[in-house]
Structures are given as structure tokens and as C-alpha cells.
Amino acid sequence: MTCPLALCCLLLSAHALTLTTSYLTVSIEPLPPVVIGDTVTLKCNFQTDGNLREIVWFRIMEGGSTKQKIFTYDAMYNISYSHMEDNHRREDLVYQSTVRLPEVQMENDGPYECHVGIYDRSSRDKVILASSSIILTVIVPPKSISVVAANSPAPFSRYEAQNFTLVCIVTGAKPAPVVYFKRDGELIDVVPRHSSSSVEDQSKEKSWGRRQAGLRSSQVLTSRDLDDTKFQKSLSLLEQEGKLSRLGQDGPDGPQQSNEEELELDPEPTTTEVILETVVSREFPRWVQSSDPLYYFQHRHHAAGDGTMEVRAMLTWSLNPQLDNEALFSCEVNHPALSMPMQSEVTLAAPKGPKLSMSPSKAKVGDTVRITVQGFQLGPSASEVFPEPMYTWTKVGGHMLDGREEHNGRELVLERVPAELNGSMFRCTAQNPLGSTDTHTRLIVFDNPRLKKGKEHFIAIDSAPSQHFLTLTFMLLLLRFICELT
């Protein structure tokens, strides 16, 4: 029996429709960078008209050469097992498969793939596969930030200007953070120096062009001998130029100077004589002063062994102790893992009013004496002398016990002091790039009764054998005399 032509065509079309290949689309939802320690859920979405065969999640390792299976679902046995968690659980596999990564760490950073397999509608033996990938980026906030002075400790010079560099060190961040400096709370206009390409990209984010366009040319004062009185005149010139709003609001000889110079010491008249600070350098005879210096900025970073970055940002300018003393500099860090900037700050301060201590408090002949700089008189804004000072000890009118002319270090050690050192004067000079100061202390050496008693004891021991010898000789002569009489 033959069918009409139209009916045959309809049957063939229906058969062809039943043999149409199934479709499968797979995609992973994008994820922003995640902070280390957060919990992350990877979501794989898929659409198909076929029957699900399996879902497999892979973590790509070693540059793509290795795949680690982290989650599987087998529809044939209707089971699922996660290698990322300790529990077995069923997944909602109708439209989405999820993998949960609790408390992600640096080793979780990298690409992931979701593979989905379905049975083709046209043939139960045919499996259609599709996959999608995503890169999980784990970011780490900075662990520490500190500001140090380059080439510290460094001497003070009153005859020539010196370049000064602050170094901001930021460790433990991923990716490298953006670092910038402020002075007294205001962003510093800087001139960028050569940096690596990645740093230049970060610098563009901070609109270096806008800062560079706002740079002002240096205003140079006339070269003159700037003592304390002439310095006040120089400040009046700066006020006329309108430059005093940001720099040098209080001169180095402020109203509290006389109070700061009164040392709070516990005098011991029977031990040492402490002479107050004698020299505080405030003279800059032949300097060309700039009221608004150019700040040069350099930014470097290198990778640490744990995958994080260490950043060193350097700010360099021509130091002006008259204006930079008591200035507050801060280094601030912006990073996508931080909700607010991270910062570290220092106050530039010249050493002033050294406080000395002596141990033992009452030195005797033969003792080991230690004279130490305990601290300084500080202004209201400074908590320590920064940068770290250099310390030089000299003996007034002579050499040290070891024959040297001077000793360097925070502590001076005099071993087994002789009586000849009684009344000797020692000078301690403390200096950093912002200034220099001297202070003196007189060493009073007392007699050591222990040494005198020791000498008397030795004399007694030496005389004892002679007394025994005389006694024995007398007894022998007496015995001989008795024998002769008998």
C-alpha cells in the first residue's frame, strides 16, 4: 500500500524533527575581585533541551597544564560529591550549578572551568559537551606601612642645602597599592620620576597630569646670613608672597622655646654635674632658601615570595630646616581591599634638649660607667626626634680612655674608670639633617673603700708568715738555752 505524496513528506518531516540535535549553552557568572578570607560562590548557568548527563568543575593549575577536579555530579547515579567541602550534598541542577569556596586564600587565585554534558535527543548513546571558564582574582590588603628616612642617620650642615628623602614601605598587598604623600594634611604636588610600567599605570589613576600642571615655580629668597633676627624678617617676606598658609606657620623660635629649654632632670650633686644644652644650631649662613620646593616622587615595587607585592615610594626635596622642622608628613595607601586609606605619619624634628643618665649613679674608682642619652625635649607636635640622630661623644680637653678622639653611639661606656678622670667633662653632640645640639656632663669619681680594704688585707696576709717565723726562732733559741743548762 502506497501513501500519497503529501502524507509521505509529512511523515519524513516529523521523523527528521525527532532526530534534531539537542542544544546546550554554558556560562559562568562573572565575579569581581574577592578579598582574602571571604567566602565565594561560583555559579555555572546552563540551558538545554536534552537530558543532563554530568557536571564537572575544574580548577586550572600550573599555567593550564594541570586540571584539578573539585566537584562532580553524575546524573546516572544521581549523586554529587564536592572536593572543596567536607560534606556530601545534592545540587540544584535544573538551571544552575554552584561551588562554594569558604575563606578563599592566595592558592585559590586562578582560572576555574565548568563542564556540562547532556544526552543528545536524537541518540541516547551520544553525549554533547560544553564548558565555560572564569578567573577568580583574590586580592590582599597591605599588611604593614611605615615611613623611614633614607640614609639615616645623617649629619647636619649649616653651610649647604641637602636633599632629603622619605621612604614609604608598604608590604603584603596584592595587587600593588597606590601610594601618595601629604604634608600637614594636604596632598603634595609631586614631579614623577622614572618608574616601572605598572606603577605608571597606577600613577595615571591619580591624575599626575593634574598635579604636574599645578606645580608652582620655586620662590627663592635672597642669599643672606639668616640668624634668629633675620629669620623673622624672612618670614615677613613670605607672608607678603602668601606662602605662609601651608609652610612654616610657627617659626622654630616659637613662644614655647624658653619653656622647652628648661630640662627636667633629677640632679645628684654628689655624683655628676649636668650642664644644660649649650648649642642649638639656628644659623644657615649661605643657603638659598625655597619657600615652595619641588617634590620628586619615585615609585617601585617587586613581588614577594608569597605572591604579594612590596612597594617603596620615595619623596625627595631640598630640605629647609627653618620651614621643615615640626612639619607633619604622612604616607597614605589606596587599595581595593581597603574600605578607607591606610596611613603612617612622621613629624620632622631636630634634636633639642638631650637628657643624659649615668649608671652607676655614684661612680667609684674601678667602676664601669655608662652615660646614655635617654631622650630629648620635644615640641607639642613631635613624639620623637625624626630622622634618627647621630651621636658623637668627646672628652673636653683630651682623649677617651682608649685613646680615640671621639666615640659614636647613643651610649658612652667608660670601663674601670681611674681616679684621674674625676672632674672630666664629656660632650655629647646629637644631630640630624634638621639641626644639631650639644650637651655636657661632668664625671665625679669617688674613692673606692673596697679597694683600700683589699690593700690592707693583703698587707696583713704578707706580715703573718714573718710573725710565725719570729715566734718559731724564739722557741728554738729558748729550747737550746734550756738544753745547755741541763
PDB file of N, CA and C in Angstrom, residues 110-192:
ATOM      1  N   GLY A 110      43.066  32.103  40.534  1.00  0.00           N
ATOM      2  CA  GLY A 110      43.321  31.476  39.244  1.00  0.00           C
ATOM      3  C   GLY A 110      42.057  31.127  38.496  1.00  0.00           C
ATOM      4  N   PRO A 111      42.210  30.429  37.341  1.00  0.00           N
ATOM      5  CA  PRO A 111      41.046  30.093  36.499  1.00  0.00           C
ATOM      6  C   PRO A 111      40.319  28.851  36.986  1.00  0.00           C
ATOM      7  N   TYR A 112      38.995  28.828  36.707  1.00  0.00           N
ATOM      8  CA  TYR A 112      38.124  27.696  37.003  1.00  0.00           C
ATOM      9  C   TYR A 112      37.279  27.418  35.773  1.00  0.00           C
ATOM     10  N   GLU A 113      36.909  26.145  35.590  1.00  0.00           N
ATOM     11  CA  GLU A 113      36.091  25.742  34.441  1.00  0.00           C
ATOM     12  C   GLU A 113      34.905  24.915  34.910  1.00  0.00           C
ATOM     13  N   CYS A 114      33.774  25.115  34.214  1.00  0.00           N
ATOM     14  CA  CYS A 114      32.559  24.327  34.450  1.00  0.00           C
ATOM     15  C   CYS A 114      32.245  23.550  33.178  1.00  0.00           C
ATOM     16  N   HIS A 115      32.226  22.216  33.268  1.00  0.00           N
ATOM     17  CA  HIS A 115      31.941  21.350  32.119  1.00  0.00           C
ATOM     18  C   HIS A 115      30.578  20.682  32.342  1.00  0.00           C
ATOM     19  N   VAL A 116      29.716  20.772  31.326  1.00  0.00           N
ATOM     20  CA  VAL A 116      28.380  20.169  31.398  1.00  0.00           C
ATOM     21  C   VAL A 116      28.224  19.195  30.235  1.00  0.00           C
ATOM     22  N   GLY A 117      27.671  18.024  30.528  1.00  0.00           N
ATOM     23  CA  GLY A 117      27.394  17.028  29.496  1.00  0.00           C
ATOM     24  C   GLY A 117      25.929  16.628  29.490  1.00  0.00           C
ATOM     25  N   ILE A 118      25.319  16.492  28.294  1.00  0.00           N
ATOM     26  CA  ILE A 118      23.902  16.075  28.166  1.00  0.00           C
ATOM     27  C   ILE A 118      23.816  14.950  27.144  1.00  0.00           C
ATOM     28  N   TYR A 119      22.725  14.194  27.253  1.00  0.00           N
ATOM     29  CA  TYR A 119      22.429  13.187  26.238  1.00  0.00           C
ATOM     30  C   TYR A 119      21.717  13.848  25.071  1.00  0.00           C
ATOM     31  N   ASP A 120      22.156  13.547  23.867  1.00  0.00           N
ATOM     32  CA  ASP A 120      21.511  14.098  22.677  1.00  0.00           C
ATOM     33  C   ASP A 120      20.122  13.474  22.520  1.00  0.00           C
ATOM     34  N   ARG A 121      19.170  14.282  22.148  1.00  0.00           N
ATOM     35  CA  ARG A 121      17.795  13.804  21.971  1.00  0.00           C
ATOM     36  C   ARG A 121      17.695  12.800  20.843  1.00  0.00           C
ATOM     37  N   SER A 122      18.569  12.969  19.875  1.00  0.00           N
ATOM     38  CA  SER A 122      18.489  12.071  18.712  1.00  0.00           C
ATOM     39  C   SER A 122      19.043  10.690  19.005  1.00  0.00           C
ATOM     40  N   SER A 123      19.954  10.589  20.009  1.00  0.00           N
ATOM     41  CA  SER A 123      20.559   9.293  20.300  1.00  0.00           C
ATOM     42  C   SER A 123      20.963   9.260  21.760  1.00  0.00           C
ATOM     43  N   ARG A 124      20.528   8.217  22.455  1.00  0.00           N
ATOM     44  CA  ARG A 124      20.862   8.087  23.870  1.00  0.00           C
ATOM     45  C   ARG A 124      22.352   7.841  24.069  1.00  0.00           C
ATOM     46  N   ASP A 125      23.000   7.292  23.060  1.00  0.00           N
ATOM     47  CA  ASP A 125      24.425   6.990  23.180  1.00  0.00           C
ATOM     48  C   ASP A 125      25.307   8.187  22.879  1.00  0.00           C
ATOM     49  N   LYS A 126      24.751   9.270  22.381  1.00  0.00           N
ATOM     50  CA  LYS A 126      25.543  10.438  22.012  1.00  0.00           C
ATOM     51  C   LYS A 126      25.479  11.472  23.143  1.00  0.00           C
ATOM     52  N   VAL A 127      26.652  11.984  23.564  1.00  0.00           N
ATOM     53  CA  VAL A 127      26.757  12.971  24.638  1.00  0.00           C
ATOM     54  C   VAL A 127      27.294  14.270  24.064  1.00  0.00           C
ATOM     55  N   ILE A 128      26.628  15.370  24.397  1.00  0.00           N
ATOM     56  CA  ILE A 128      27.058  16.701  23.965  1.00  0.00           C
ATOM     57  C   ILE A 128      27.714  17.397  25.167  1.00  0.00           C
ATOM     58  N   LEU A 129      28.883  17.973  24.935  1.00  0.00           N
ATOM     59  CA  LEU A 129      29.638  18.637  26.000  1.00  0.00           C
ATOM     60  C   LEU A 129      29.787  20.120  25.688  1.00  0.00           C
ATOM     61  N   ALA A 130      29.781  20.933  26.749  1.00  0.00           N
ATOM     62  CA  ALA A 130      30.048  22.380  26.631  1.00  0.00           C
ATOM     63  C   ALA A 130      30.671  22.849  27.950  1.00  0.00           C
ATOM     64  N   SER A 131      31.425  23.934  27.877  1.00  0.00           N
ATOM     65  CA  SER A 131      32.119  24.407  29.081  1.00  0.00           C
ATOM     66  C   SER A 131      32.226  25.918  29.059  1.00  0.00           C
ATOM     67  N   SER A 132      32.538  26.456  30.214  1.00  0.00           N
ATOM     68  CA  SER A 132      32.788  27.886  30.370  1.00  0.00           C
ATOM     69  C   SER A 132      33.851  28.054  31.451  1.00  0.00           C
ATOM     70  N   SER A 133      34.559  29.171  31.432  1.00  0.00           N
ATOM     71  CA  SER A 133      35.652  29.393  32.380  1.00  0.00           C
ATOM     72  C   SER A 133      35.542  30.786  32.992  1.00  0.00           C
ATOM     73  N   ILE A 134      36.208  30.939  34.128  1.00  0.00           N
ATOM     74  CA  ILE A 134      36.264  32.206  34.831  1.00  0.00           C
ATOM     75  C   ILE A 134      37.586  32.275  35.579  1.00  0.00           C
ATOM     76  N   ILE A 135      38.100  33.480  35.761  1.00  0.00           N
ATOM     77  CA  ILE A 135      39.328  33.674  36.536  1.00  0.00           C
ATOM     78  C   ILE A 135      38.950  34.312  37.869  1.00  0.00           C
ATOM     79  N   LEU A 136      39.243  33.619  38.943  1.00  0.00           N
ATOM     80  CA  LEU A 136      38.988  34.133  40.284  1.00  0.00           C
ATOM     81  C   LEU A 136      40.218  34.932  40.741  1.00  0.00           C
ATOM     82  N   THR A 137      40.013  36.197  41.022  1.00  0.00           N
ATOM     83  CA  THR A 137      41.100  37.079  41.466  1.00  0.00           C
ATOM     84  C   THR A 137      40.959  37.335  42.957  1.00  0.00           C
ATOM     85  N   VAL A 138      41.951  36.896  43.711  1.00  0.00           N
ATOM     86  CA  VAL A 138      41.978  37.100  45.161  1.00  0.00           C
ATOM     87  C   VAL A 138      42.911  38.272  45.457  1.00  0.00           C
ATOM     88  N   ILE A 139      42.402  39.292  46.131  1.00  0.00           N
ATOM     89  CA  ILE A 139      43.208  40.463  46.473  1.00  0.00           C
ATOM     90  C   ILE A 139      43.497  40.460  47.968  1.00  0.00           C
ATOM     91  N   VAL A 140      44.645  41.055  48.328  1.00  0.00           N
ATOM     92  CA  VAL A 140      45.104  41.043  49.722  1.00  0.00           C
ATOM     93  C   VAL A 140      45.389  42.483  50.145  1.00  0.00           C
ATOM     94  N   PRO A 141      44.813  42.949  51.258  1.00  0.00           N
ATOM     95  CA  PRO A 141      45.124  44.309  51.723  1.00  0.00           C
ATOM     96  C   PRO A 141      46.550  44.382  52.257  1.00  0.00           C
ATOM     97  N   PRO A 142      47.143  45.570  52.293  1.00  0.00           N
ATOM     98  CA  PRO A 142      48.502  45.699  52.829  1.00  0.00           C
ATOM     99  C   PRO A 142      48.577  45.225  54.272  1.00  0.00           C
ATOM    100  N   LYS A 143      49.680  44.570  54.595  1.00  0.00           N
ATOM    101  CA  LYS A 143      49.897  44.108  55.971  1.00  0.00           C
ATOM    102  C   LYS A 143      50.518  45.183  56.843  1.00  0.00           C
ATOM    103  N   SER A 144      51.423  45.978  56.285  1.00  0.00           N
ATOM    104  CA  SER A 144      52.113  46.979  57.100  1.00  0.00           C
ATOM    105  C   SER A 144      52.481  48.168  56.238  1.00  0.00           C
ATOM    106  N   ILE A 145      52.624  49.321  56.889  1.00  0.00           N
ATOM    107  CA  ILE A 145      53.056  50.550  56.230  1.00  0.00           C
ATOM    108  C   ILE A 145      53.939  51.310  57.215  1.00  0.00           C
ATOM    109  N   SER A 146      55.050  51.831  56.738  1.00  0.00           N
ATOM    110  CA  SER A 146      55.973  52.570  57.594  1.00  0.00           C
ATOM    111  C   SER A 146      56.677  53.626  56.757  1.00  0.00           C
ATOM    112  N   VAL A 147      57.116  54.682  57.444  1.00  0.00           N
ATOM    113  CA  VAL A 147      57.859  55.770  56.801  1.00  0.00           C
ATOM    114  C   VAL A 147      59.218  55.871  57.475  1.00  0.00           C
ATOM    115  N   VAL A 148      60.270  55.831  56.673  1.00  0.00           N
ATOM    116  CA  VAL A 148      61.632  55.949  57.183  1.00  0.00           C
ATOM    117  C   VAL A 148      62.348  57.020  56.380  1.00  0.00           C
ATOM    118  N   ALA A 149      63.472  57.463  56.917  1.00  0.00           N
ATOM    119  CA  ALA A 149      64.310  58.430  56.219  1.00  0.00           C
ATOM    120  C   ALA A 149      65.458  57.694  55.550  1.00  0.00           C
ATOM    121  N   ALA A 150      65.677  57.978  54.275  1.00  0.00           N
ATOM    122  CA  ALA A 150      66.789  57.364  53.572  1.00  0.00           C
ATOM    123  C   ALA A 150      68.106  57.925  54.108  1.00  0.00           C
ATOM    124  N   ASN A 151      69.139  57.076  54.085  1.00  0.00           N
ATOM    125  CA  ASN A 151      70.476  57.470  54.532  1.00  0.00           C
ATOM    126  C   ASN A 151      70.451  58.036  55.945  1.00  0.00           C
ATOM    127  N   SER A 152      69.729  57.373  56.828  1.00  0.00           N
ATOM    128  CA  SER A 152      69.649  57.830  58.212  1.00  0.00           C
ATOM    129  C   SER A 152      70.434  56.863  59.097  1.00  0.00           C
ATOM    130  N   PRO A 153      71.184  57.362  60.110  1.00  0.00           N
ATOM    131  CA  PRO A 153      71.318  58.777  60.489  1.00  0.00           C
ATOM    132  C   PRO A 153      72.269  59.535  59.562  1.00  0.00           C
ATOM    133  N   ALA A 154      72.041  60.839  59.460  1.00  0.00           N
ATOM    134  CA  ALA A 154      72.824  61.700  58.580  1.00  0.00           C
ATOM    135  C   ALA A 154      73.188  62.979  59.324  1.00  0.00           C
ATOM    136  N   PRO A 155      74.312  63.599  58.992  1.00  0.00           N
ATOM    137  CA  PRO A 155      74.738  64.808  59.712  1.00  0.00           C
ATOM    138  C   PRO A 155      73.982  66.040  59.267  1.00  0.00           C
ATOM    139  N   PHE A 156      74.109  67.082  60.070  1.00  0.00           N
ATOM    140  CA  PHE A 156      73.522  68.385  59.773  1.00  0.00           C
ATOM    141  C   PHE A 156      74.597  69.295  59.185  1.00  0.00           C
ATOM    142  N   SER A 157      74.215  70.109  58.217  1.00  0.00           N
ATOM    143  CA  SER A 157      75.137  71.072  57.631  1.00  0.00           C
ATOM    144  C   SER A 157      74.461  72.440  57.600  1.00  0.00           C
ATOM    145  N   ARG A 158      75.132  73.431  58.190  1.00  0.00           N
ATOM    146  CA  ARG A 158      74.575  74.779  58.198  1.00  0.00           C
ATOM    147  C   ARG A 158      75.094  75.611  57.023  1.00  0.00           C
ATOM    148  N   TYR A 159      75.924  74.994  56.175  1.00  0.00           N
ATOM    149  CA  TYR A 159      76.550  75.769  55.104  1.00  0.00           C
ATOM    150  C   TYR A 159      76.025  75.430  53.715  1.00  0.00           C
ATOM    151  N   GLU A 160      75.305  74.332  53.555  1.00  0.00           N
ATOM    152  CA  GLU A 160      74.788  73.982  52.231  1.00  0.00           C
ATOM    153  C   GLU A 160      73.483  73.214  52.372  1.00  0.00           C
ATOM    154  N   ALA A 161      72.629  73.386  51.377  1.00  0.00           N
ATOM    155  CA  ALA A 161      71.343  72.689  51.371  1.00  0.00           C
ATOM    156  C   ALA A 161      71.567  71.203  51.092  1.00  0.00           C
ATOM    157  N   GLN A 162      70.691  70.383  51.652  1.00  0.00           N
ATOM    158  CA  GLN A 162      70.800  68.942  51.477  1.00  0.00           C
ATOM    159  C   GLN A 162      69.500  68.386  50.917  1.00  0.00           C
ATOM    160  N   ASN A 163      69.622  67.414  50.025  1.00  0.00           N
ATOM    161  CA  ASN A 163      68.453  66.692  49.560  1.00  0.00           C
ATOM    162  C   ASN A 163      68.035  65.693  50.638  1.00  0.00           C
ATOM    163  N   PHE A 164      66.747  65.609  50.855  1.00  0.00           N
ATOM    164  CA  PHE A 164      66.206  64.739  51.893  1.00  0.00           C
ATOM    165  C   PHE A 164      65.153  63.837  51.264  1.00  0.00           C
ATOM    166  N   THR A 165      65.142  62.558  51.662  1.00  0.00           N
ATOM    167  CA  THR A 165      64.231  61.583  51.067  1.00  0.00           C
ATOM    168  C   THR A 165      63.479  60.832  52.147  1.00  0.00           C
ATOM    169  N   LEU A 166      62.165  60.835  52.043  1.00  0.00           N
ATOM    170  CA  LEU A 166      61.308  59.985  52.859  1.00  0.00           C
ATOM    171  C   LEU A 166      60.933  58.749  52.047  1.00  0.00           C
ATOM    172  N   VAL A 167      60.989  57.594  52.675  1.00  0.00           N
ATOM    173  CA  VAL A 167      60.661  56.337  52.006  1.00  0.00           C
ATOM    174  C   VAL A 167      59.461  55.717  52.708  1.00  0.00           C
ATOM    175  N   CYS A 168      58.404  55.481  51.945  1.00  0.00           N
ATOM    176  CA  CYS A 168      57.204  54.813  52.464  1.00  0.00           C
ATOM    177  C   CYS A 168      57.242  53.356  52.003  1.00  0.00           C
ATOM    178  N   ILE A 169      57.234  52.427  52.953  1.00  0.00           N
ATOM    179  CA  ILE A 169      57.345  51.000  52.646  1.00  0.00           C
ATOM    180  C   ILE A 169      56.007  50.334  52.961  1.00  0.00           C
ATOM    181  N   VAL A 170      55.408  49.730  51.952  1.00  0.00           N
ATOM    182  CA  VAL A 170      54.125  49.029  52.098  1.00  0.00           C
ATOM    183  C   VAL A 170      54.349  47.572  51.710  1.00  0.00           C
ATOM    184  N   THR A 171      53.989  46.653  52.585  1.00  0.00           N
ATOM    185  CA  THR A 171      54.234  45.233  52.345  1.00  0.00           C
ATOM    186  C   THR A 171      52.933  44.440  52.394  1.00  0.00           C
ATOM    187  N   GLY A 172      52.967  43.281  51.726  1.00  0.00           N
ATOM    188  CA  GLY A 172      51.894  42.302  51.843  1.00  0.00           C
ATOM    189  C   GLY A 172      50.646  42.566  51.046  1.00  0.00           C
ATOM    190  N   ALA A 173      50.709  43.438  50.018  1.00  0.00           N
ATOM    191  CA  ALA A 173      49.500  43.778  49.255  1.00  0.00           C
ATOM    192  C   ALA A 173      49.467  43.039  47.923  1.00  0.00           C
ATOM    193  N   LYS A 174      48.261  42.789  47.439  1.00  0.00           N
ATOM    194  CA  LYS A 174      48.033  42.224  46.099  1.00  0.00           C
ATOM    195  C   LYS A 174      46.693  42.753  45.600  1.00  0.00           C
ATOM    196  N   PRO A 175      46.679  43.489  44.502  1.00  0.00           N
ATOM    197  CA  PRO A 175      47.822  43.950  43.697  1.00  0.00           C
ATOM    198  C   PRO A 175      48.555  45.098  44.381  1.00  0.00           C
ATOM    199  N   ALA A 176      49.543  45.679  43.685  1.00  0.00           N
ATOM    200  CA  ALA A 176      50.310  46.779  44.258  1.00  0.00           C
ATOM    201  C   ALA A 176      49.394  47.972  44.525  1.00  0.00           C
ATOM    202  N   PRO A 177      49.476  48.585  45.703  1.00  0.00           N
ATOM    203  CA  PRO A 177      48.583  49.702  46.035  1.00  0.00           C
ATOM    204  C   PRO A 177      49.057  51.010  45.419  1.00  0.00           C
ATOM    205  N   VAL A 178      48.208  52.014  45.481  1.00  0.00           N
ATOM    206  CA  VAL A 178      48.549  53.372  45.071  1.00  0.00           C
ATOM    207  C   VAL A 178      49.015  54.130  46.313  1.00  0.00           C
ATOM    208  N   VAL A 179      50.201  54.724  46.259  1.00  0.00           N
ATOM    209  CA  VAL A 179      50.814  55.383  47.406  1.00  0.00           C
ATOM    210  C   VAL A 179      51.001  56.858  47.082  1.00  0.00           C
ATOM    211  N   TYR A 180      50.700  57.729  48.051  1.00  0.00           N
ATOM    212  CA  TYR A 180      50.899  59.165  47.860  1.00  0.00           C
ATOM    213  C   TYR A 180      51.243  59.798  49.203  1.00  0.00           C
ATOM    214  N   PHE A 181      51.810  60.994  49.162  1.00  0.00           N
ATOM    215  CA  PHE A 181      52.259  61.689  50.362  1.00  0.00           C
ATOM    216  C   PHE A 181      51.421  62.936  50.609  1.00  0.00           C
ATOM    217  N   LYS A 182      51.311  63.287  51.894  1.00  0.00           N
ATOM    218  CA  LYS A 182      50.682  64.527  52.303  1.00  0.00           C
ATOM    219  C   LYS A 182      51.604  65.271  53.268  1.00  0.00           C
ATOM    220  N   ARG A 183      51.476  66.598  53.251  1.00  0.00           N
ATOM    221  CA  ARG A 183      52.193  67.429  54.223  1.00  0.00           C
ATOM    222  C   ARG A 183      51.169  68.251  54.989  1.00  0.00           C
ATOM    223  N   ASP A 184      51.178  68.104  56.291  1.00  0.00           N
ATOM    224  CA  ASP A 184      50.222  68.800  57.151  1.00  0.00           C
ATOM    225  C   ASP A 184      48.793  68.596  56.674  1.00  0.00           C
ATOM    226  N   GLY A 185      48.500  67.387  56.210  1.00  0.00           N
ATOM    227  CA  GLY A 185      47.151  67.031  55.803  1.00  0.00           C
ATOM    228  C   GLY A 185      46.784  67.392  54.386  1.00  0.00           C
ATOM    229  N   GLU A 186      47.689  68.043  53.633  1.00  0.00           N
ATOM    230  CA  GLU A 186      47.395  68.442  52.255  1.00  0.00           C
ATOM    231  C   GLU A 186      48.202  67.596  51.282  1.00  0.00           C
ATOM    232  N   LEU A 187      47.544  67.192  50.199  1.00  0.00           N
ATOM    233  CA  LEU A 187      48.214  66.395  49.177  1.00  0.00           C
ATOM    234  C   LEU A 187      49.364  67.181  48.569  1.00  0.00           C
ATOM    235  N   ILE A 188      50.516  66.541  48.439  1.00  0.00           N
ATOM    236  CA  ILE A 188      51.714  67.196  47.921  1.00  0.00           C
ATOM    237  C   ILE A 188      51.738  67.100  46.405  1.00  0.00           C
ATOM    238  N   ASP A 189      51.953  68.247  45.757  1.00  0.00           N
ATOM    239  CA  ASP A 189      52.183  68.253  44.316  1.00  0.00           C
ATOM    240  C   ASP A 189      53.577  67.708  44.056  1.00  0.00           C
ATOM    241  N   VAL A 190      53.664  66.667  43.238  1.00  0.00           N
ATOM    242  CA  VAL A 190      54.938  65.994  43.032  1.00  0.00           C
ATOM    243  C   VAL A 190      55.299  65.974  41.561  1.00  0.00           C
ATOM    244  N   VAL A 191      56.588  65.799  41.298  1.00  0.00           N
ATOM    245  CA  VAL A 191      57.109  65.595  39.953  1.00  0.00           C
ATOM    246  C   VAL A 191      57.498  64.129  39.856  1.00  0.00           C
ATOM    247  N   PRO A 192      56.793  63.331  39.055  1.00  0.00           N
ATOM    248  CA  PRO A 192      57.123  61.896  38.985  1.00  0.00           C
ATOM    249  C   PRO A 192      58.476  61.673  38.328  1.00  0.00           C
TER     250      PRO A 192
END
